[in-house]
Amino acid sequence: MPGGPSAAGGYAIGASGSKNKFAGIAMTTFSAFGGILFGYDTGVISGIKEMKAWLRQFGFVSTDPKHVTGYAISSSSESLVVSILSAGTFFGALIAAPAADILGRKWGIIFATLVFCIGIAMQTAASGIALFVVGRVFAGLGVGLVSCLIPMYQSECSPKWIRGAVVATYQWAITIGLLIAAIVNNGTKNRDNASAYQIPIALQFVWALILAGGMFFLPESPRWLIKRGRDADAAASLSRLTGQPSTSPDVEAELDEIRVNLEEEKALGESSYADCFKFSKNKIALRTLTGIFIQAWQQILIYNPVNFIFYYGTTFFLNSGISNPFIITIITNVVNVVMTIPGMWGIERFGRRRLLLVGAIGMCLCEYIVAIIGVTISVENIAGQKVLIAFVCFYIAFFASTWGPIAWVITGEIFPLQVRAKAMSLSVASNWLWNFGIGYATPYLVNKQAGSAGLESKVFFIWGSTCFCCIIFTFLCIPETKGLSLEQIDLMYQNTTPVKSLEYRRRLVAEG
């Protein structure tokens, strides 16, 4: 899944005003459209790499009856095509922070869509695997930039009381992109020429144009404008986000709060990456490592089987005896989209820590059940295959409503002011690094070609076991941050541990 926040501002719009901030919510929620870029690309590659036209262009002739199209591609080429996007996103995430400071949050996002479009153009025009792979690298750079800049923009512009749910809409957009890709792939898969895969790829120009066009009309982040000394522009921007006149007391009060936070940040001076790993009273090292590892766990332990379905789902269902795997992929994507919605609501209703624990336990059980079914029944057992698909949907539902959105929200909340940008950059880069590793390794784990492990559905035993470790990690390292300001979260880390955070949070809320 992929994509996540790179930085949250030291404040949130609407912190001192009422909850009636529809204008700001609508604007910042629209920016989440960038998640479609990553979700759609992930879903498209899952489908087109199984299309006859694509395999004929980039693969080789195969007489193996398992390859129903008559063509195949090696595990190494499949791994490269699938995973190289994440290599690009890794570097895109690292350069997003300077891009945001130089260009601004708004224009940084527009720049990211341009880089993304260069990659899409290369993939659409490619007649050989080399240009196709380079195109996926450029598309990955664009996605990596977007994955940092959009949640940064959302965090700095959305009302405080709904910040978590707003940031979570980025994950929801990713799931919508996956669903659209599955539908488009199903509509073009039977074409017997290059348009079968060129149409789904080229459609990404439309998504990039919508995002860039919409962002052109949205206000810049007031925090960035204040940082650049453009106070009048910041007042106008905040006025649009709050729906109040730029001279109103609420707008002036929030601008003053931004200035105070900025002065505090300047007083702390510049921080290095080494400062992110200092063992101090603030527990900065713990917080940085928590951010890095929650992204890694999301990819390795939780997102791994979900990526398996969305990257390799078509192949998996074919091997499981499902007659129309493209339709099943659409069904699993619908589950992913729909179940993200209660997760967005539950973030502010039940809290982060509780939902992460519930999600990890539920997915652990589902993965073990899928593994057991996969190794104990034949592909001719229709009832068994239906149970397998059902539990695939169950674990996607657990992921979509818990770890999918909440990992990004946690990463955006736990860092202290002086190292926030750098620590979040490291966390997001960790996400994409592990995404790359998983995407590259999965064909070797799953496929039965020479040099591959041939685990197929047995790989779910591995994922179930690692998911159990994720339960332990959540219990020991993730505090409950629901309803707390960034400053209160800082106090929590100074005075208690994640295990005891629920009680301390109640005290902070009671004491105001």
Short mmCIF file of C-alpha atoms in Angstrom, two decimals, residues 176-505:
data_model
loop_
_atom_site.label_atom_id
_atom_site.label_comp_id
_atom_site.label_asym_id
_atom_site.label_seq_id
_atom_site.Cartn_x
_atom_site.Cartn_y
_atom_site.Cartn_z
CA ILE A 176 -9.99 3.28 -4.89
CA GLY A 177 -7.11 3.36 -7.37
CA LEU A 178 -6.67 -0.39 -6.95
CA LEU A 179 -10.36 -0.97 -7.65
CA ILE A 180 -10.41 1.23 -10.76
CA ALA A 181 -7.34 -0.56 -12.10
CA ALA A 182 -8.97 -3.96 -11.65
CA ILE A 183 -12.06 -2.80 -13.55
CA VAL A 184 -10.03 -1.27 -16.40
CA ASN A 185 -7.82 -4.36 -16.69
CA ASN A 186 -10.91 -6.56 -16.89
CA GLY A 187 -12.27 -4.36 -19.69
CA THR A 188 -9.15 -4.45 -21.88
CA LYS A 189 -7.59 -7.85 -21.12
CA ASN A 190 -9.08 -9.62 -24.18
CA ARG A 191 -7.69 -7.16 -26.74
CA ASP A 192 -5.12 -8.88 -28.94
CA ASN A 193 -2.83 -5.91 -29.53
CA ALA A 194 -0.74 -3.46 -27.54
CA SER A 195 -3.81 -1.40 -26.63
CA ALA A 196 -4.71 -4.13 -24.10
CA TYR A 197 -2.03 -2.80 -21.75
CA GLN A 198 -1.40 0.67 -23.22
CA ILE A 199 -4.93 1.88 -22.42
CA PRO A 200 -4.73 1.02 -18.68
CA ILE A 201 -1.24 2.55 -18.47
CA ALA A 202 -2.06 5.73 -20.41
CA LEU A 203 -5.19 6.33 -18.34
CA GLN A 204 -2.86 7.42 -15.55
CA PHE A 205 -2.32 10.69 -17.43
CA VAL A 206 -5.94 11.50 -16.55
CA TRP A 207 -5.43 10.90 -12.82
CA ALA A 208 -2.30 13.07 -12.82
CA LEU A 209 -4.11 15.85 -14.71
CA ILE A 210 -7.03 15.83 -12.25
CA LEU A 211 -4.67 16.06 -9.28
CA ALA A 212 -2.49 18.79 -10.79
CA GLY A 213 -5.51 20.76 -12.03
CA GLY A 214 -7.26 20.58 -8.68
CA MET A 215 -4.15 21.50 -6.69
CA PHE A 216 -3.68 24.56 -8.93
CA PHE A 217 -6.87 26.04 -7.47
CA LEU A 218 -6.24 25.04 -3.84
CA PRO A 219 -4.50 27.36 -1.35
CA GLU A 220 -0.89 26.85 -0.34
CA SER A 221 -0.13 25.65 3.18
CA PRO A 222 -0.33 28.67 5.54
CA ARG A 223 2.59 27.28 7.53
CA TRP A 224 4.86 27.21 4.48
CA LEU A 225 3.80 30.75 3.57
CA ILE A 226 4.57 32.01 7.08
CA LYS A 227 7.94 30.28 6.93
CA ARG A 228 8.68 32.14 3.69
CA GLY A 229 7.68 35.46 5.25
CA ARG A 230 4.51 35.81 3.17
CA ASP A 231 2.14 36.73 6.00
CA ALA A 232 -0.52 38.36 3.81
CA ASP A 233 -0.68 35.30 1.55
CA ALA A 234 -0.85 33.07 4.62
CA ALA A 235 -3.84 35.04 5.92
CA ALA A 236 -5.60 34.70 2.56
CA SER A 237 -4.87 30.97 2.46
CA LEU A 238 -6.12 30.40 5.99
CA SER A 239 -9.22 32.44 5.20
CA ARG A 240 -10.07 30.05 2.35
CA LEU A 241 -9.45 27.00 4.54
CA THR A 242 -11.63 28.24 7.39
CA GLY A 243 -14.29 30.10 5.43
CA GLN A 244 -13.69 33.22 7.57
CA PRO A 245 -12.45 36.70 6.58
CA SER A 246 -8.69 37.06 6.62
CA THR A 247 -9.02 39.78 9.30
CA SER A 248 -11.20 37.72 11.65
CA PRO A 249 -9.92 37.10 15.21
CA ASP A 250 -9.86 33.31 14.68
CA VAL A 251 -7.68 33.59 11.58
CA GLU A 252 -5.33 36.05 13.28
CA ALA A 253 -5.11 33.83 16.36
CA GLU A 254 -4.21 30.77 14.30
CA LEU A 255 -1.61 32.73 12.32
CA ASP A 256 -0.10 33.84 15.63
CA GLU A 257 0.03 30.21 16.74
CA ILE A 258 1.84 29.29 13.52
CA ARG A 259 4.37 32.07 14.09
CA VAL A 260 4.95 30.99 17.70
CA ASN A 261 5.57 27.40 16.64
CA LEU A 262 7.87 28.56 13.87
CA GLU A 263 9.90 30.70 16.29
CA GLU A 264 10.19 27.74 18.68
CA GLU A 265 11.42 25.62 15.81
CA LYS A 266 14.01 28.22 14.81
CA ALA A 267 15.17 28.50 18.43
CA LEU A 268 15.92 24.80 18.46
CA GLY A 269 18.20 25.21 15.47
CA GLU A 270 18.83 22.81 12.64
CA SER A 271 18.83 19.12 13.54
CA SER A 272 20.81 16.39 11.86
CA TYR A 273 19.73 12.88 11.05
CA ALA A 274 21.92 11.69 13.93
CA ASP A 275 19.69 13.65 16.34
CA CYS A 276 16.79 11.39 15.33
CA PHE A 277 18.50 8.51 17.15
CA LYS A 278 19.47 10.22 20.42
CA PHE A 279 18.45 8.46 23.63
CA SER A 280 17.06 11.31 25.70
CA LYS A 281 14.21 12.15 28.05
CA ASN A 282 12.08 12.84 24.97
CA LYS A 283 12.68 9.24 23.84
CA ILE A 284 13.53 10.55 20.37
CA ALA A 285 15.33 7.36 19.37
CA LEU A 286 12.34 5.24 20.42
CA ARG A 287 9.99 7.44 18.46
CA THR A 288 12.13 7.45 15.32
CA LEU A 289 12.56 3.68 15.45
CA THR A 290 8.83 3.27 16.07
CA GLY A 291 8.09 5.30 12.95
CA ILE A 292 10.60 3.35 10.86
CA PHE A 293 9.45 -0.03 12.10
CA ILE A 294 5.71 0.58 11.96
CA GLN A 295 6.20 1.26 8.26
CA ALA A 296 8.39 -1.81 7.90
CA TRP A 297 5.92 -4.00 9.80
CA GLN A 298 3.07 -2.70 7.67
CA GLN A 299 4.90 -3.86 4.56
CA ILE A 300 6.52 -7.08 5.80
CA LEU A 301 3.88 -8.42 8.17
CA ILE A 302 0.55 -6.95 7.16
CA TYR A 303 0.71 -5.41 3.71
CA ASN A 304 2.71 -8.39 2.44
CA PRO A 305 -0.28 -10.69 1.79
CA VAL A 306 -2.36 -7.74 0.58
CA ASN A 307 0.39 -6.81 -1.89
CA PHE A 308 0.46 -10.49 -2.84
CA ILE A 309 -3.19 -10.30 -3.88
CA PHE A 310 -2.94 -6.94 -5.64
CA TYR A 311 0.45 -7.49 -7.31
CA TYR A 312 0.15 -11.25 -7.91
CA GLY A 313 -3.56 -11.86 -7.30
CA THR A 314 -4.40 -12.77 -10.89
CA THR A 315 -1.71 -15.47 -10.95
CA PHE A 316 -2.67 -16.71 -7.47
CA PHE A 317 -6.32 -17.23 -8.36
CA LEU A 318 -5.43 -18.95 -11.64
CA ASN A 319 -3.23 -21.38 -9.71
CA SER A 320 -6.06 -21.91 -7.23
CA GLY A 321 -8.44 -23.02 -9.96
CA ILE A 322 -10.60 -19.87 -10.05
CA SER A 323 -12.04 -19.59 -13.57
CA ASN A 324 -12.17 -15.77 -13.75
CA PRO A 325 -9.40 -14.37 -11.57
CA PHE A 326 -9.91 -10.81 -12.82
CA ILE A 327 -13.43 -10.77 -11.36
CA ILE A 328 -12.17 -12.11 -8.02
CA THR A 329 -9.53 -9.35 -8.01
CA ILE A 330 -12.29 -6.78 -8.48
CA ILE A 331 -14.21 -8.29 -5.55
CA THR A 332 -11.19 -8.14 -3.23
CA ASN A 333 -10.61 -4.53 -4.27
CA VAL A 334 -14.22 -3.65 -3.43
CA VAL A 335 -13.67 -5.12 0.04
CA ASN A 336 -10.51 -3.04 0.39
CA VAL A 337 -12.30 0.20 -0.55
CA VAL A 338 -15.42 -0.35 1.54
CA MET A 339 -13.65 -1.51 4.70
CA THR A 340 -11.29 1.47 4.74
CA ILE A 341 -14.29 3.70 5.52
CA PRO A 342 -15.04 2.24 8.99
CA GLY A 343 -11.32 2.41 9.67
CA MET A 344 -11.31 6.15 8.96
CA TRP A 345 -14.22 6.56 11.35
CA GLY A 346 -12.77 4.24 13.99
CA ILE A 347 -9.47 6.12 14.19
CA GLU A 348 -11.17 8.97 16.03
CA ARG A 349 -13.78 6.77 17.75
CA PHE A 350 -11.80 3.82 19.19
CA GLY A 351 -8.23 5.03 19.03
CA ARG A 352 -5.10 4.03 17.17
CA ARG A 353 -3.55 1.43 19.50
CA ARG A 354 -6.70 -0.65 19.99
CA LEU A 355 -7.48 -0.91 16.28
CA LEU A 356 -3.89 -1.86 15.42
CA LEU A 357 -4.04 -4.73 17.93
CA VAL A 358 -7.43 -5.95 16.68
CA GLY A 359 -6.28 -5.78 13.06
CA ALA A 360 -3.04 -7.65 13.69
CA ILE A 361 -4.81 -10.45 15.59
CA GLY A 362 -7.55 -10.80 12.96
CA MET A 363 -5.16 -10.89 10.02
CA CYS A 364 -2.86 -13.34 11.76
CA LEU A 365 -5.74 -15.81 12.13
CA CYS A 366 -6.90 -15.30 8.54
CA GLU A 367 -3.44 -15.86 7.11
CA TYR A 368 -3.03 -19.15 8.94
CA ILE A 369 -6.45 -20.31 7.75
CA VAL A 370 -5.65 -19.41 4.12
CA ALA A 371 -2.34 -21.27 4.38
CA ILE A 372 -4.00 -24.39 5.82
CA ILE A 373 -6.72 -24.38 3.17
CA GLY A 374 -4.18 -23.84 0.40
CA VAL A 375 -2.09 -26.88 1.32
CA THR A 376 -4.87 -29.29 2.27
CA ILE A 377 -7.39 -29.07 -0.59
CA SER A 378 -7.11 -29.51 -4.35
CA VAL A 379 -7.96 -26.92 -6.95
CA GLU A 380 -10.98 -29.08 -7.93
CA ASN A 381 -12.54 -28.62 -4.49
CA ILE A 382 -15.00 -25.83 -5.27
CA ALA A 383 -16.26 -25.44 -1.70
CA GLY A 384 -12.71 -25.19 -0.38
CA GLN A 385 -11.80 -22.59 -2.99
CA LYS A 386 -14.79 -20.47 -1.97
CA VAL A 387 -13.67 -20.62 1.67
CA LEU A 388 -10.17 -19.58 0.62
CA ILE A 389 -11.51 -16.55 -1.24
CA ALA A 390 -13.73 -15.66 1.73
CA PHE A 391 -10.80 -15.57 4.16
CA VAL A 392 -8.71 -13.63 1.67
CA CYS A 393 -11.49 -11.02 1.79
CA PHE A 394 -11.62 -11.18 5.61
CA TYR A 395 -7.93 -10.41 6.04
CA ILE A 396 -8.11 -7.62 3.46
CA ALA A 397 -11.01 -6.20 5.50
CA PHE A 398 -8.92 -6.33 8.69
CA PHE A 399 -6.02 -4.62 6.97
CA ALA A 400 -8.10 -1.93 5.27
CA SER A 401 -9.88 -0.92 8.47
CA THR A 402 -6.81 -0.89 10.73
CA TRP A 403 -3.20 -1.05 9.57
CA GLY A 404 -3.85 0.47 6.16
CA PRO A 405 -4.72 4.00 7.33
CA ILE A 406 -3.56 3.97 10.96
CA ALA A 407 0.14 3.33 10.32
CA TRP A 408 0.30 6.60 8.38
CA VAL A 409 -1.56 8.51 11.09
CA ILE A 410 0.78 7.25 13.83
CA THR A 411 3.83 8.23 11.78
CA GLY A 412 2.46 11.74 11.42
CA GLU A 413 1.83 12.25 15.14
CA ILE A 414 4.64 10.84 17.26
CA PHE A 415 7.68 12.95 16.38
CA PRO A 416 8.94 16.01 18.30
CA LEU A 417 9.18 19.33 16.52
CA GLN A 418 12.94 19.56 16.15
CA VAL A 419 13.36 16.28 14.23
CA ARG A 420 9.88 15.86 12.76
CA ALA A 421 10.66 16.35 9.05
CA LYS A 422 13.77 14.17 9.04
CA ALA A 423 12.28 11.41 11.19
CA MET A 424 9.16 11.23 9.04
CA SER A 425 11.27 11.19 5.89
CA LEU A 426 13.18 8.20 7.26
CA SER A 427 9.92 6.46 8.14
CA VAL A 428 8.36 6.92 4.72
CA ALA A 429 11.59 5.87 3.00
CA SER A 430 11.52 2.73 5.15
CA ASN A 431 8.03 1.98 3.85
CA TRP A 432 9.10 2.15 0.23
CA LEU A 433 12.36 0.26 0.82
CA TRP A 434 10.50 -2.69 2.30
CA ASN A 435 7.82 -2.43 -0.39
CA PHE A 436 10.59 -2.82 -2.97
CA GLY A 437 12.08 -5.80 -1.15
CA ILE A 438 8.73 -7.54 -0.83
CA GLY A 439 7.77 -6.90 -4.44
CA TYR A 440 11.11 -8.26 -5.64
CA ALA A 441 11.13 -11.33 -3.38
CA THR A 442 7.52 -12.50 -3.75
CA PRO A 443 7.84 -14.14 -7.21
CA TYR A 444 10.85 -16.11 -5.98
CA LEU A 445 8.91 -17.24 -2.90
CA VAL A 446 5.67 -18.08 -4.73
CA ASN A 447 6.51 -19.24 -8.28
CA LYS A 448 7.53 -22.81 -9.14
CA GLN A 449 10.05 -21.87 -11.82
CA ALA A 450 13.67 -23.01 -11.55
CA GLY A 451 15.47 -21.01 -8.88
CA SER A 452 12.24 -20.12 -7.04
CA ALA A 453 11.00 -21.52 -3.74
CA GLY A 454 7.59 -22.55 -5.14
CA LEU A 455 5.77 -21.97 -1.84
CA GLU A 456 2.54 -20.72 -3.49
CA SER A 457 -0.16 -20.52 -0.78
CA LYS A 458 2.22 -21.97 1.85
CA VAL A 459 3.83 -18.53 1.99
CA PHE A 460 0.89 -17.51 4.19
CA PHE A 461 2.40 -19.57 7.04
CA ILE A 462 5.38 -17.18 6.99
CA TRP A 463 3.18 -14.10 6.90
CA GLY A 464 0.96 -15.37 9.70
CA SER A 465 3.98 -15.90 11.94
CA THR A 466 5.45 -12.47 11.27
CA CYS A 467 2.03 -10.92 11.90
CA PHE A 468 2.12 -12.41 15.39
CA CYS A 469 5.32 -10.43 15.97
CA CYS A 470 3.40 -7.34 14.89
CA ILE A 471 0.96 -7.84 17.77
CA ILE A 472 3.86 -7.77 20.22
CA PHE A 473 5.34 -4.67 18.57
CA THR A 474 2.05 -2.78 18.85
CA PHE A 475 1.61 -3.69 22.50
CA LEU A 476 5.11 -2.57 23.48
CA CYS A 477 5.79 0.39 21.18
CA ILE A 478 2.58 2.14 20.06
CA PRO A 479 1.00 4.69 22.45
CA GLU A 480 -2.62 5.82 22.27
CA THR A 481 -2.63 9.32 20.74
CA LYS A 482 -6.33 9.80 19.94
CA GLY A 483 -7.55 13.32 20.66
CA LEU A 484 -4.17 14.65 21.81
CA SER A 485 -2.32 17.64 20.41
CA LEU A 486 1.21 17.16 19.15
CA GLU A 487 2.46 18.90 22.29
CA GLN A 488 0.50 16.52 24.55
CA ILE A 489 1.96 13.55 22.67
CA ASP A 490 5.41 14.97 23.41
CA LEU A 491 4.52 15.14 27.11
CA MET A 492 3.29 11.54 27.00
CA TYR A 493 6.62 10.28 25.68
CA GLN A 494 8.48 12.22 28.36
CA ASN A 495 6.44 10.92 31.28
CA THR A 496 5.20 7.41 30.50
CA THR A 497 5.58 4.37 28.25
CA PRO A 498 3.37 3.14 25.37
CA VAL A 499 2.11 0.28 27.55
CA LYS A 500 0.79 2.76 30.12
CA SER A 501 -0.28 5.40 27.60
CA LEU A 502 -4.05 4.79 27.88
CA GLU A 503 -4.18 5.91 31.51
CA TYR A 504 -1.84 8.84 30.94
CA ARG A 505 -3.90 9.96 27.95
#
